[in-house]
Amino acid sequence: MTTQSAAVRKEKTRKKERYGRDLSLGRRLLNQWDIQLMVIPAIIYIFIFCYIPMYGLLMSFQDFSIFKGFWKSPWVGLKHFKAFLAAPDFWNIMRNTVVISLLRIFFGFPAPIILALMLNEVRNRTFKRVIQTVSYLPHFLSWVIVSSFVFSILSVENGSLNLLLLKLNIIKEPISFLDENKYFWSIIVTTGIWKEIGFGSIVYLAAIAGIDPQLYEAASMDGASRTRQIFLITIPCILPVIILFLILAIGDLLSAGFEDLLLLGSNPIQRPVSDVIDTYVYRHGVKTQRFSYATAVGMFKAVISIGLLAGANKLAKKTGNSLW
Amino acid sequence: MKPSTGDRIVSVIIHILLIIIGFVSIYPFWNAAVISFNNGIDALKGGITFWPREFTLDNYKFVFKDKRLINGFIISVLRTGLGTAGAILCTSIFAYGMSKKELIGRKFYMGMAVFTMYFSGGLIPSYLLIRDLGLVNTFWVMVIPGLISVWNMIVFRTFFKSLPPGLEESAKIDGCTNWGVFFRIVFPLSGPVMATIALFTAVYHWNDWFAPGLYINNPDLLPIQTKLQQIMNSNIMTEQLKQMDSAAAAHLSSLRSVTTKSLTMATMMVATFPILLVYPFLQKYFVKGVMIGSIKE
């Protein structure tokens, strides 16, 4: 049986060699039905789960109703987009989204780079290993658990942070971090850094490991101290990786976070500072079932995001580090 | 060459900072673990930081007696197991096909897949799709939408391309079909990359609380993370007591040392334990996996 099919295949390859590209497309597809069969189901899957929802974006131009369905719902043009732009919360949501994202880029983006640079200076392998393993831990915890840590650590009654600050005599009275809106942005950004700093450093450590050691040797011959080598060699060498991730971060400017904001900002009192585009879409779409309106808001975000990504990429192209 | 004084000072500062980072990374977890092993009523007095003050296992006894939590745990295990195995299988087969140079339409398929990484229909159209597919309130809503990941496909494909082509050729001369080559040769050789992607997928499945909360109303189908989120959201002891079966309720009143907080902490520990058990040992794999992924960005 096997030898027979092998013979058939040999025959096929011989045919292929003889006819080469002359075989019709249908024939060639048939000849490679087995590898097409590996790919086509996945492509159909992607079509259903990714492209049909994209098509579903069209309902942002409709007054979609579940009972009428997509085909019978009336078309209303840009009504929902206009409604969002005119909504009383619009500027507030945009501000929260952009400010939280910018804070993340400003503080959260350099954090893993700095950690990687510091880890790279450690000579003791065990120490390095322990710090790395421990710093990866938060990445593997769910946001449900992380948010409950935050509530527990920051609590007014015996939260660890208040206990620490009281002990160090920095404050006289415990601070109610969770009930005052002015702390919210700091909490959300710090929590994000805490969760991802270790894991985010992996990529930069890998980039640092790829640097040619001769560069360091040459620099130390020229009398550059280790500290100076960080700035003269390490950072310039990993700059392409940094720029790559910065482009992606800029493309995500309108994704200020979702699960974390939903959980940490669950208290409605915090909505003036915690509501961002994604949580707004969730609340209006899923909770109050204004499907068309929420889809319009989501699409508004998706389109701007693509534009931002393309723009950032164009800028990066000038430095020769573009994404595509 | 001897390090200069400046370098030595910098080195000391770096070590101190790293110790602080390490401590801060683990402290919230440690603190929660300590509270989960402490008498709940006593914990309310506060001040518990590094060690339990009144050690007890009551919180855990209670968690393991609560049928709803055990059920959530089982759902999580099933979902993670099936979801991860399914995703690995589907995504790696897809990636193997895509790694073939002779695949007709490869550029088109790739473009179609990569586009979804940058643009998506978003929450609401996806939500309506899942509804229309009849997946709402089924177990499969937690498994099927995660079967194919374009990102993981690219990681797999990069790995498959790096395998020596001679391996496949010799297998084919011996009469292996492409599927045969994949299952008998490529799949067994892909241990490290499989381990990485399996870890990431499993962590995603284990930690996902949002999708079940969105699509599933039946409490018997909710995984532990969603249950945990709902418990914390309600945070009302009486409600929990109401929903509990009477045996567990009787048990609780006999314990008198359990509070919502200590109970939540114990549940959290149970919900985190499996991950804690796995990730440190897979470290060298996922470090590699992240590298492959980022090179191919």
CSV table of N, CA, C and O in Angstrom, one decimal, chain A residues 170-243:
chain,number,residue,atom,x,y,z
A,170,ILE,N,5.5,58.9,57.0
A,170,ILE,CA,5.3,59.8,55.8
A,170,ILE,C,3.9,60.4,55.9
A,170,ILE,O,3.7,61.5,55.5
A,171,ILE,N,3.0,59.6,56.4
A,171,ILE,CA,1.6,60.2,56.6
A,171,ILE,C,1.2,60.0,58.1
A,171,ILE,O,1.7,59.1,58.8
A,172,LYS,N,0.2,60.8,58.5
A,172,LYS,CA,-0.3,60.7,59.8
A,172,LYS,C,-1.6,59.9,59.9
A,172,LYS,O,-1.9,59.2,60.8
A,173,GLU,N,-2.4,60.0,58.8
A,173,GLU,CA,-3.7,59.3,58.7
A,173,GLU,C,-3.7,58.4,57.5
A,173,GLU,O,-3.1,58.8,56.5
A,174,PRO,N,-4.3,57.2,57.6
A,174,PRO,CA,-4.3,56.4,56.5
A,174,PRO,C,-5.0,57.1,55.3
A,174,PRO,O,-6.0,57.8,55.5
A,175,ILE,N,-4.5,56.8,54.1
A,175,ILE,CA,-5.1,57.5,52.9
A,175,ILE,C,-6.1,56.5,52.3
A,175,ILE,O,-5.8,55.3,52.1
A,176,SER,N,-7.3,57.0,51.9
A,176,SER,CA,-8.2,56.1,51.2
A,176,SER,C,-8.0,56.2,49.7
A,176,SER,O,-8.7,56.8,49.0
A,177,PHE,N,-6.9,55.5,49.3
A,177,PHE,CA,-6.5,55.5,47.9
A,177,PHE,C,-7.6,55.1,46.9
A,177,PHE,O,-7.7,55.6,45.8
A,178,LEU,N,-8.5,54.2,47.4
A,178,LEU,CA,-9.5,53.6,46.5
A,178,LEU,C,-10.7,54.5,46.3
A,178,LEU,O,-11.5,54.3,45.3
A,179,ASP,N,-10.9,55.4,47.2
A,179,ASP,CA,-12.2,56.2,47.1
A,179,ASP,C,-11.9,57.6,46.5
A,179,ASP,O,-12.9,58.3,46.3
A,180,GLU,N,-10.7,57.9,46.3
A,180,GLU,CA,-10.5,59.3,45.8
A,180,GLU,C,-10.0,59.1,44.3
A,180,GLU,O,-9.0,58.5,44.1
A,181,ASN,N,-10.7,59.9,43.5
A,181,ASN,CA,-10.4,59.7,42.1
A,181,ASN,C,-9.0,60.2,41.7
A,181,ASN,O,-8.5,59.8,40.7
A,182,LYS,N,-8.4,61.1,42.5
A,182,LYS,CA,-7.1,61.6,42.1
A,182,LYS,C,-6.0,60.6,42.1
A,182,LYS,O,-5.0,60.7,41.5
A,183,TYR,N,-6.3,59.4,42.8
A,183,TYR,CA,-5.2,58.4,42.8
A,183,TYR,C,-5.4,57.4,41.7
A,183,TYR,O,-4.5,56.6,41.5
A,184,PHE,N,-6.5,57.4,41.0
A,184,PHE,CA,-6.9,56.3,40.1
A,184,PHE,C,-5.9,56.1,39.0
A,184,PHE,O,-5.4,54.9,38.8
A,185,TRP,N,-5.5,57.1,38.4
A,185,TRP,CA,-4.5,56.9,37.2
A,185,TRP,C,-3.2,56.4,37.7
A,185,TRP,O,-2.6,55.5,37.1
A,186,SER,N,-2.7,56.9,38.9
A,186,SER,CA,-1.5,56.3,39.4
A,186,SER,C,-1.6,54.9,39.7
A,186,SER,O,-0.7,54.0,39.4
A,187,ILE,N,-2.7,54.5,40.3
A,187,ILE,CA,-2.9,53.1,40.6
A,187,ILE,C,-3.0,52.2,39.4
A,187,ILE,O,-2.3,51.2,39.3
A,188,ILE,N,-3.7,52.7,38.4
A,188,ILE,CA,-3.8,51.8,37.2
A,188,ILE,C,-2.5,51.7,36.5
A,188,ILE,O,-2.1,50.6,36.0
A,189,VAL,N,-1.7,52.8,36.4
A,189,VAL,CA,-0.5,52.7,35.7
A,189,VAL,C,0.6,51.9,36.5
A,189,VAL,O,1.3,51.0,35.9
A,190,THR,N,0.6,52.1,37.8
A,190,THR,CA,1.5,51.3,38.6
A,190,THR,C,1.2,49.8,38.6
A,190,THR,O,2.1,49.0,38.5
A,191,THR,N,-0.1,49.5,38.7
A,191,THR,CA,-0.4,48.1,38.6
A,191,THR,C,0.0,47.5,37.3
A,191,THR,O,0.5,46.4,37.3
A,192,GLY,N,-0.2,48.2,36.2
A,192,GLY,CA,0.2,47.7,34.9
A,192,GLY,C,1.7,47.5,34.9
A,192,GLY,O,2.2,46.4,34.4
A,193,ILE,N,2.5,48.4,35.4
A,193,ILE,CA,3.9,48.2,35.4
A,193,ILE,C,4.3,47.0,36.3
A,193,ILE,O,5.1,46.1,35.9
A,194,TRP,N,3.7,46.9,37.4
A,194,TRP,CA,4.0,45.8,38.3
A,194,TRP,C,3.7,44.5,37.7
A,194,TRP,O,4.5,43.6,37.8
A,195,LYS,N,2.6,44.4,36.9
A,195,LYS,CA,2.2,43.1,36.3
A,195,LYS,C,3.2,42.7,35.2
A,195,LYS,O,3.5,41.6,35.0
A,196,GLU,N,3.6,43.7,34.4
A,196,GLU,CA,4.3,43.3,33.1
A,196,GLU,C,5.8,43.7,33.1
A,196,GLU,O,6.4,43.4,32.1
A,197,ILE,N,6.3,44.3,34.1
A,197,ILE,CA,7.7,44.7,34.0
A,197,ILE,C,8.7,43.5,33.8
A,197,ILE,O,9.5,43.6,32.9
A,198,GLY,N,8.5,42.5,34.5
A,198,GLY,CA,9.4,41.3,34.4
A,198,GLY,C,9.3,40.7,33.1
A,198,GLY,O,10.3,40.4,32.4
A,199,PHE,N,8.0,40.4,32.7
A,199,PHE,CA,7.8,39.7,31.5
A,199,PHE,C,8.2,40.5,30.3
A,199,PHE,O,8.8,40.0,29.3
A,200,GLY,N,8.0,41.8,30.3
A,200,GLY,CA,8.3,42.7,29.3
A,200,GLY,C,9.8,42.8,29.1
A,200,GLY,O,10.3,43.1,28.0
A,201,SER,N,10.6,42.5,30.1
A,201,SER,CA,12.0,42.6,30.0
A,201,SER,C,12.7,41.5,29.2
A,201,SER,O,13.8,41.6,28.8
A,202,ILE,N,11.9,40.4,29.1
A,202,ILE,CA,12.5,39.2,28.4
A,202,ILE,C,13.0,39.6,27.0
A,202,ILE,O,14.2,39.2,26.6
A,203,VAL,N,12.2,40.3,26.3
A,203,VAL,CA,12.5,40.6,24.9
A,203,VAL,C,13.8,41.5,24.8
A,203,VAL,O,14.7,41.3,24.0
A,204,TYR,N,13.9,42.4,25.8
A,204,TYR,CA,15.1,43.3,25.8
A,204,TYR,C,16.3,42.6,26.2
A,204,TYR,O,17.4,42.8,25.7
A,205,LEU,N,16.1,41.6,27.2
A,205,LEU,CA,17.3,40.8,27.6
A,205,LEU,C,17.8,40.0,26.4
A,205,LEU,O,19.0,39.9,26.2
A,206,ALA,N,16.9,39.5,25.6
A,206,ALA,CA,17.2,38.7,24.5
A,206,ALA,C,18.0,39.6,23.5
A,206,ALA,O,19.0,39.1,22.9
A,207,ALA,N,17.5,40.8,23.3
A,207,ALA,CA,18.2,41.7,22.4
A,207,ALA,C,19.6,42.0,22.9
A,207,ALA,O,20.6,42.1,22.1
A,208,ILE,N,19.7,42.2,24.2
A,208,ILE,CA,21.0,42.5,24.8
A,208,ILE,C,22.0,41.3,24.6
A,208,ILE,O,23.1,41.5,24.3
A,209,ALA,N,21.4,40.1,24.8
A,209,ALA,CA,22.3,38.9,24.7
A,209,ALA,C,22.8,38.8,23.2
A,209,ALA,O,23.9,38.2,23.0
A,210,GLY,N,22.1,39.4,22.3
A,210,GLY,CA,22.6,39.3,20.9
A,210,GLY,C,23.7,40.3,20.5
A,210,GLY,O,24.1,40.3,19.4
A,211,ILE,N,24.0,41.2,21.4
A,211,ILE,CA,25.1,42.2,21.1
A,211,ILE,C,26.4,41.5,21.0
A,211,ILE,O,26.8,40.7,21.9
A,212,ASP,N,27.2,41.9,20.0
A,212,ASP,CA,28.5,41.4,19.9
A,212,ASP,C,29.5,41.7,21.0
A,212,ASP,O,29.7,42.9,21.3
A,213,PRO,N,30.0,40.8,21.8
A,213,PRO,CA,30.8,41.1,22.9
A,213,PRO,C,32.1,41.9,22.6
A,213,PRO,O,32.6,42.6,23.5
A,214,GLN,N,32.5,41.8,21.3
A,214,GLN,CA,33.7,42.5,21.0
A,214,GLN,C,33.5,44.0,21.2
A,214,GLN,O,34.5,44.7,21.4
A,215,LEU,N,32.3,44.5,21.0
A,215,LEU,CA,32.0,45.9,21.2
A,215,LEU,C,32.4,46.3,22.6
A,215,LEU,O,33.0,47.4,22.8
A,216,TYR,N,32.0,45.5,23.6
A,216,TYR,CA,32.3,45.8,24.9
A,216,TYR,C,33.8,45.8,25.2
A,216,TYR,O,34.4,46.6,25.9
A,217,GLU,N,34.5,44.7,24.6
A,217,GLU,CA,35.9,44.6,24.8
A,217,GLU,C,36.6,45.9,24.3
A,217,GLU,O,37.5,46.5,25.0
A,218,ALA,N,36.2,46.3,23.1
A,218,ALA,CA,36.8,47.4,22.5
A,218,ALA,C,36.6,48.7,23.3
A,218,ALA,O,37.5,49.5,23.6
A,219,ALA,N,35.4,48.8,23.8
A,219,ALA,CA,35.1,50.0,24.6
A,219,ALA,C,35.9,50.0,25.9
A,219,ALA,O,36.4,51.0,26.3
A,220,SER,N,36.0,48.8,26.6
A,220,SER,CA,36.7,48.8,27.8
A,220,SER,C,38.2,49.0,27.6
A,220,SER,O,38.9,49.6,28.4
A,221,MET,N,38.7,48.6,26.4
A,221,MET,CA,40.1,48.9,26.1
A,221,MET,C,40.3,50.4,26.0
A,221,MET,O,41.4,51.0,26.4
A,222,ASP,N,39.3,51.1,25.4
A,222,ASP,CA,39.3,52.5,25.3
A,222,ASP,C,39.1,53.2,26.6
A,222,ASP,O,39.0,54.5,26.6
A,223,GLY,N,38.8,52.4,27.6
A,223,GLY,CA,38.7,53.0,29.0
A,223,GLY,C,37.3,53.5,29.3
A,223,GLY,O,37.1,54.2,30.3
A,224,ALA,N,36.3,52.9,28.6
A,224,ALA,CA,34.9,53.3,29.0
A,224,ALA,C,34.5,52.4,30.2
A,224,ALA,O,34.7,51.2,30.2
A,225,SER,N,34.0,53.1,31.2
A,225,SER,CA,33.6,52.3,32.4
A,225,SER,C,32.3,51.5,32.0
A,225,SER,O,31.7,51.8,31.0
A,226,ARG,N,32.0,50.5,32.9
A,226,ARG,CA,30.8,49.7,32.6
A,226,ARG,C,29.5,50.5,32.5
A,226,ARG,O,28.7,50.3,31.7
A,227,THR,N,29.5,51.5,33.4
A,227,THR,CA,28.3,52.3,33.4
A,227,THR,C,28.2,53.1,32.0
A,227,THR,O,27.1,53.2,31.5
A,228,ARG,N,29.3,53.6,31.6
A,228,ARG,CA,29.3,54.3,30.3
A,228,ARG,C,29.0,53.4,29.1
A,228,ARG,O,28.3,53.8,28.2
A,229,GLN,N,29.4,52.1,29.3
A,229,GLN,CA,29.1,51.2,28.2
A,229,GLN,C,27.6,50.9,28.0
A,229,GLN,O,27.2,50.7,26.9
A,230,ILE,N,26.9,51.0,29.1
A,230,ILE,CA,25.4,50.9,29.0
A,230,ILE,C,24.9,51.9,28.0
A,230,ILE,O,24.1,51.6,27.1
A,231,PHE,N,25.4,53.1,28.2
A,231,PHE,CA,24.8,54.2,27.3
A,231,PHE,C,25.4,54.3,26.0
A,231,PHE,O,24.8,54.7,25.0
A,232,LEU,N,26.7,53.8,25.9
A,232,LEU,CA,27.4,53.9,24.6
A,232,LEU,C,27.1,52.7,23.7
A,232,LEU,O,27.1,52.8,22.5
A,233,ILE,N,26.9,51.5,24.3
A,233,ILE,CA,26.8,50.3,23.5
A,233,ILE,C,25.4,49.7,23.7
A,233,ILE,O,24.7,49.5,22.7
A,234,THR,N,25.1,49.3,24.9
A,234,THR,CA,23.9,48.5,25.1
A,234,THR,C,22.6,49.2,24.5
A,234,THR,O,21.9,48.7,23.7
A,235,ILE,N,22.4,50.4,25.0
A,235,ILE,CA,21.2,51.1,24.6
A,235,ILE,C,21.1,51.4,23.0
A,235,ILE,O,20.1,51.0,22.4
A,236,PRO,N,22.2,51.9,22.4
A,236,PRO,CA,22.1,52.0,21.0
A,236,PRO,C,21.9,50.7,20.2
A,236,PRO,O,21.2,50.7,19.2
A,237,CYS,N,22.4,49.6,20.8
A,237,CYS,CA,22.3,48.3,20.1
A,237,CYS,C,20.9,47.8,20.1
A,237,CYS,O,20.5,47.1,19.2
A,238,ILE,N,20.2,48.1,21.2
A,238,ILE,CA,18.8,47.5,21.3
A,238,ILE,C,17.8,48.5,20.9
A,238,ILE,O,16.6,48.3,20.9
A,239,LEU,N,18.2,49.7,20.4
A,239,LEU,CA,17.3,50.7,19.9
A,239,LEU,C,16.3,50.2,18.9
A,239,LEU,O,15.1,50.6,19.0
A,240,PRO,N,16.7,49.4,17.9
A,240,PRO,CA,15.7,49.0,16.9
A,240,PRO,C,14.5,48.2,17.6
A,240,PRO,O,13.4,48.4,17.2
A,241,VAL,N,14.9,47.4,18.6
A,241,VAL,CA,13.8,46.6,19.3
A,241,VAL,C,12.9,47.6,20.0
A,241,VAL,O,11.7,47.5,20.0
A,242,ILE,N,13.5,48.6,20.7
A,242,ILE,CA,12.8,49.6,21.4
A,242,ILE,C,11.8,50.3,20.5
A,242,ILE,O,10.6,50.5,20.8
A,243,ILE,N,12.3,50.8,19.3
A,243,ILE,CA,11.5,51.5,18.4
A,243,ILE,C,10.3,50.7,17.9
A,243,ILE,O,9.2,51.1,17.9
